[in-house]
């Protein structure tokens, strides 16, 4: 057979090369997906955002009236993973956010932004303020352009 002397010797079909007994496969060559890809591993910023927008429900508990302390619950698979507490005054069209709490696994997911946007859409024409000054919530309020209010200040009609 002419030219067959240039073919590598194999014991595998389709011409796969022989490996000696000392041949070591390099760990950088794992196959499909690259070195750092873990099969079935679904963590990361993008996945948290998708989870926050598709699987977390925003729920208003029943029996809350205007003027009372109200709450918006963030629910993921029948578990409360966060809440936004606020006071709403319908007569002066102002609301004060008094607490934003989100579980650590949902930090940096956009869930806080989604919750405040939901409140703004549910109560149009209401001016939103906050009393919060913690680092995480301070950044959220700055991004959402919610101004800070003094801790003990109330509505203008309640002061008189």
mmCIF file of C-alpha atoms in Angstrom:
data_model
loop_
_atom_site.group_PDB
_atom_site.id
_atom_site.type_symbol
_atom_site.label_atom_id
_atom_site.label_comp_id
_atom_site.label_asym_id
_atom_site.label_seq_id
_atom_site.Cartn_x
_atom_site.Cartn_y
_atom_site.Cartn_z
ATOM 1 C CA UNK A 1 0.000 0.000 0.000
ATOM 2 C CA UNK A 2 1.559 3.178 -1.134
ATOM 3 C CA UNK A 3 1.736 6.071 1.482
ATOM 4 C CA UNK A 4 0.516 3.999 4.418
ATOM 5 C CA UNK A 5 3.892 4.263 6.129
ATOM 6 C CA UNK A 6 3.140 7.945 6.977
ATOM 7 C CA UNK A 7 -0.024 7.094 8.933
ATOM 8 C CA UNK A 8 0.303 6.970 12.773
ATOM 9 C CA UNK A 9 -0.134 3.602 14.391
ATOM 10 C CA UNK A 10 -3.415 3.330 16.322
ATOM 11 C CA UNK A 11 -5.488 0.685 17.972
ATOM 12 C CA UNK A 12 -8.588 2.887 17.943
ATOM 13 C CA UNK A 13 -10.943 3.393 15.007
ATOM 14 C CA UNK A 14 -10.900 6.626 13.013
ATOM 15 C CA UNK A 15 -7.188 7.198 13.539
ATOM 16 C CA UNK A 16 -7.131 8.282 17.198
ATOM 17 C CA UNK A 17 -3.490 8.383 18.378
ATOM 18 C CA UNK A 18 -2.128 5.870 20.859
ATOM 19 C CA UNK A 19 -1.409 7.053 24.365
ATOM 20 C CA UNK A 20 1.472 5.606 26.260
ATOM 21 C CA UNK A 21 1.183 4.353 29.854
ATOM 22 C CA UNK A 22 2.725 7.617 31.123
ATOM 23 C CA UNK A 23 0.444 9.916 29.138
ATOM 24 C CA UNK A 24 -1.414 12.390 31.346
ATOM 25 C CA UNK A 25 -4.409 14.413 30.241
ATOM 26 C CA UNK A 26 -3.943 18.044 31.099
ATOM 27 C CA UNK A 27 -6.639 19.454 33.459
ATOM 28 C CA UNK A 28 -7.089 22.493 31.232
ATOM 29 C CA UNK A 29 -8.654 20.265 28.572
ATOM 30 C CA UNK A 30 -11.905 19.131 30.148
ATOM 31 C CA UNK A 31 -13.977 19.114 27.034
ATOM 32 C CA UNK A 32 -17.012 21.255 26.223
ATOM 33 C CA UNK A 33 -17.352 24.486 28.143
ATOM 34 C CA UNK A 34 -13.811 25.379 29.145
ATOM 35 C CA UNK A 35 -11.794 25.161 32.300
ATOM 36 C CA UNK A 36 -14.066 27.039 34.693
ATOM 37 C CA UNK A 37 -17.432 25.879 33.443
ATOM 38 C CA UNK A 38 -19.256 23.667 35.922
ATOM 39 C CA UNK A 39 -22.028 21.590 34.387
ATOM 40 C CA UNK A 40 -25.376 22.430 35.978
ATOM 41 C CA UNK A 41 -23.897 25.298 38.013
ATOM 42 C CA UNK A 42 -26.406 28.182 37.792
ATOM 43 C CA UNK A 43 -25.024 30.978 39.931
ATOM 44 C CA UNK A 44 -24.000 34.448 38.938
ATOM 45 C CA UNK A 45 -25.354 37.929 38.462
ATOM 46 C CA UNK A 46 -27.330 37.089 35.345
ATOM 47 C CA UNK A 47 -29.022 34.080 36.932
ATOM 48 C CA UNK A 48 -29.893 36.067 40.083
ATOM 49 C CA UNK A 49 -31.515 38.756 37.939
ATOM 50 C CA UNK A 50 -33.546 36.226 35.982
ATOM 51 C CA UNK A 51 -34.611 34.538 39.223
ATOM 52 C CA UNK A 52 -35.558 37.868 40.817
ATOM 53 C CA UNK A 53 -37.682 38.945 37.867
ATOM 54 C CA UNK A 54 -39.308 35.644 37.000
ATOM 55 C CA UNK A 55 -39.770 33.692 40.226
ATOM 56 C CA UNK A 56 -40.171 36.304 42.976
ATOM 57 C CA UNK A 57 -43.699 37.617 43.533
ATOM 58 C CA UNK A 58 -44.502 41.017 45.014
ATOM 59 C CA UNK A 59 -47.381 40.636 47.476
ATOM 60 C CA UNK A 60 -49.371 43.250 49.407
ATOM 61 C CA UNK A 61 -50.814 41.669 52.573
ATOM 62 C CA UNK A 62 -54.571 42.156 53.039
ATOM 63 C CA UNK A 63 -56.021 44.583 55.573
ATOM 64 C CA UNK A 64 -53.587 47.473 55.146
ATOM 65 C CA UNK A 65 -55.128 50.915 54.894
ATOM 66 C CA UNK A 66 -53.668 54.295 54.045
ATOM 67 C CA UNK A 67 -51.859 55.992 56.919
ATOM 68 C CA UNK A 68 -50.872 52.700 58.500
ATOM 69 C CA UNK A 69 -47.460 51.162 58.309
ATOM 70 C CA UNK A 70 -47.673 49.032 55.196
ATOM 71 C CA UNK A 71 -45.509 46.343 53.760
ATOM 72 C CA UNK A 72 -44.654 44.850 50.375
ATOM 73 C CA UNK A 73 -43.560 41.231 50.692
ATOM 74 C CA UNK A 74 -41.110 39.622 48.280
ATOM 75 C CA UNK A 75 -42.044 35.937 48.023
ATOM 76 C CA UNK A 76 -40.051 33.166 46.358
ATOM 77 C CA UNK A 77 -41.632 29.679 46.359
ATOM 78 C CA UNK A 78 -43.900 30.331 49.372
ATOM 79 C CA UNK A 79 -41.021 31.839 51.396
ATOM 80 C CA UNK A 80 -40.697 35.535 52.200
ATOM 81 C CA UNK A 81 -37.234 36.554 50.985
ATOM 82 C CA UNK A 82 -37.596 40.251 51.682
ATOM 83 C CA UNK A 83 -39.920 43.130 52.435
ATOM 84 C CA UNK A 84 -40.294 46.871 51.969
ATOM 85 C CA UNK A 85 -42.012 48.688 54.852
ATOM 86 C CA UNK A 86 -43.497 52.130 54.229
ATOM 87 C CA UNK A 87 -45.995 54.679 55.563
ATOM 88 C CA UNK A 88 -48.445 56.133 53.080
ATOM 89 C CA UNK A 89 -50.422 59.332 53.577
ATOM 90 C CA UNK A 90 -53.129 59.708 50.942
ATOM 91 C CA UNK A 91 -54.142 63.250 51.989
ATOM 92 C CA UNK A 92 -50.732 64.794 51.280
ATOM 93 C CA UNK A 93 -49.680 62.224 48.627
ATOM 94 C CA UNK A 94 -46.442 61.345 50.393
ATOM 95 C CA UNK A 95 -44.921 58.023 51.357
ATOM 96 C CA UNK A 96 -41.915 57.241 53.538
ATOM 97 C CA UNK A 97 -39.927 54.031 53.100
ATOM 98 C CA UNK A 98 -38.904 52.886 56.565
ATOM 99 C CA UNK A 99 -37.288 49.501 55.879
ATOM 100 C CA UNK A 100 -35.916 47.502 52.956
ATOM 101 C CA UNK A 101 -34.755 44.003 53.778
ATOM 102 C CA UNK A 102 -33.715 41.422 51.188
ATOM 103 C CA UNK A 103 -32.072 38.052 51.852
ATOM 104 C CA UNK A 104 -28.400 37.835 51.004
ATOM 105 C CA UNK A 105 -28.869 35.409 48.098
ATOM 106 C CA UNK A 106 -30.949 38.073 46.305
ATOM 107 C CA UNK A 107 -28.517 40.961 46.851
ATOM 108 C CA UNK A 108 -27.300 42.493 43.563
ATOM 109 C CA UNK A 109 -30.207 40.912 41.707
ATOM 110 C CA UNK A 110 -32.221 44.039 40.996
ATOM 111 C CA UNK A 111 -34.972 42.924 43.370
ATOM 112 C CA UNK A 112 -34.847 46.134 45.423
ATOM 113 C CA UNK A 113 -35.168 48.216 42.263
ATOM 114 C CA UNK A 114 -38.051 46.048 41.102
ATOM 115 C CA UNK A 115 -39.857 46.434 44.452
ATOM 116 C CA UNK A 116 -39.528 50.243 44.518
ATOM 117 C CA UNK A 117 -40.575 50.496 40.875
ATOM 118 C CA UNK A 118 -43.623 48.374 41.712
ATOM 119 C CA UNK A 119 -44.575 50.735 44.560
ATOM 120 C CA UNK A 120 -44.185 53.777 42.322
ATOM 121 C CA UNK A 121 -46.420 52.176 39.695
ATOM 122 C CA UNK A 122 -49.027 51.075 42.251
ATOM 123 C CA UNK A 123 -49.229 54.530 43.865
ATOM 124 C CA UNK A 124 -48.840 57.060 41.019
ATOM 125 C CA UNK A 125 -48.573 60.698 41.990
ATOM 126 C CA UNK A 126 -47.107 59.887 45.420
ATOM 127 C CA UNK A 127 -43.821 61.522 46.432
ATOM 128 C CA UNK A 128 -41.491 58.890 47.909
ATOM 129 C CA UNK A 129 -38.936 59.597 50.629
ATOM 130 C CA UNK A 130 -36.861 57.414 52.927
ATOM 131 C CA UNK A 131 -35.471 57.425 56.461
ATOM 132 C CA UNK A 132 -32.889 54.726 55.703
ATOM 133 C CA UNK A 133 -29.168 55.437 55.846
ATOM 134 C CA UNK A 134 -27.503 52.000 55.693
ATOM 135 C CA UNK A 135 -24.976 51.384 52.953
ATOM 136 C CA UNK A 136 -26.975 48.898 50.869
ATOM 137 C CA UNK A 137 -30.228 50.810 51.039
ATOM 138 C CA UNK A 138 -28.514 54.185 50.666
ATOM 139 C CA UNK A 139 -27.131 53.079 47.280
ATOM 140 C CA UNK A 140 -30.538 51.738 46.213
ATOM 141 C CA UNK A 141 -32.306 54.979 47.202
ATOM 142 C CA UNK A 142 -29.714 57.076 45.379
ATOM 143 C CA UNK A 143 -30.140 54.999 42.201
ATOM 144 C CA UNK A 144 -33.938 55.263 42.445
ATOM 145 C CA UNK A 145 -33.742 59.001 43.273
ATOM 146 C CA UNK A 146 -35.595 58.685 46.565
ATOM 147 C CA UNK A 147 -34.537 61.617 48.803
ATOM 148 C CA UNK A 148 -33.686 61.152 52.466
ATOM 149 C CA UNK A 149 -36.066 62.520 55.103
ATOM 150 C CA UNK A 150 -35.380 63.318 58.762
ATOM 151 C CA UNK A 151 -35.988 60.328 61.060
ATOM 152 C CA UNK A 152 -38.941 61.679 63.103
ATOM 153 C CA UNK A 153 -40.583 63.987 60.587
ATOM 154 C CA UNK A 154 -44.202 63.280 59.664
ATOM 155 C CA UNK A 155 -46.633 64.636 57.113
ATOM 156 C CA UNK A 156 -47.123 68.400 57.027
ATOM 157 C CA UNK A 157 -50.822 68.146 58.028
ATOM 158 C CA UNK A 158 -49.999 65.847 61.000
ATOM 159 C CA UNK A 159 -47.611 68.391 62.567
ATOM 160 C CA UNK A 160 -50.279 71.020 63.165
#
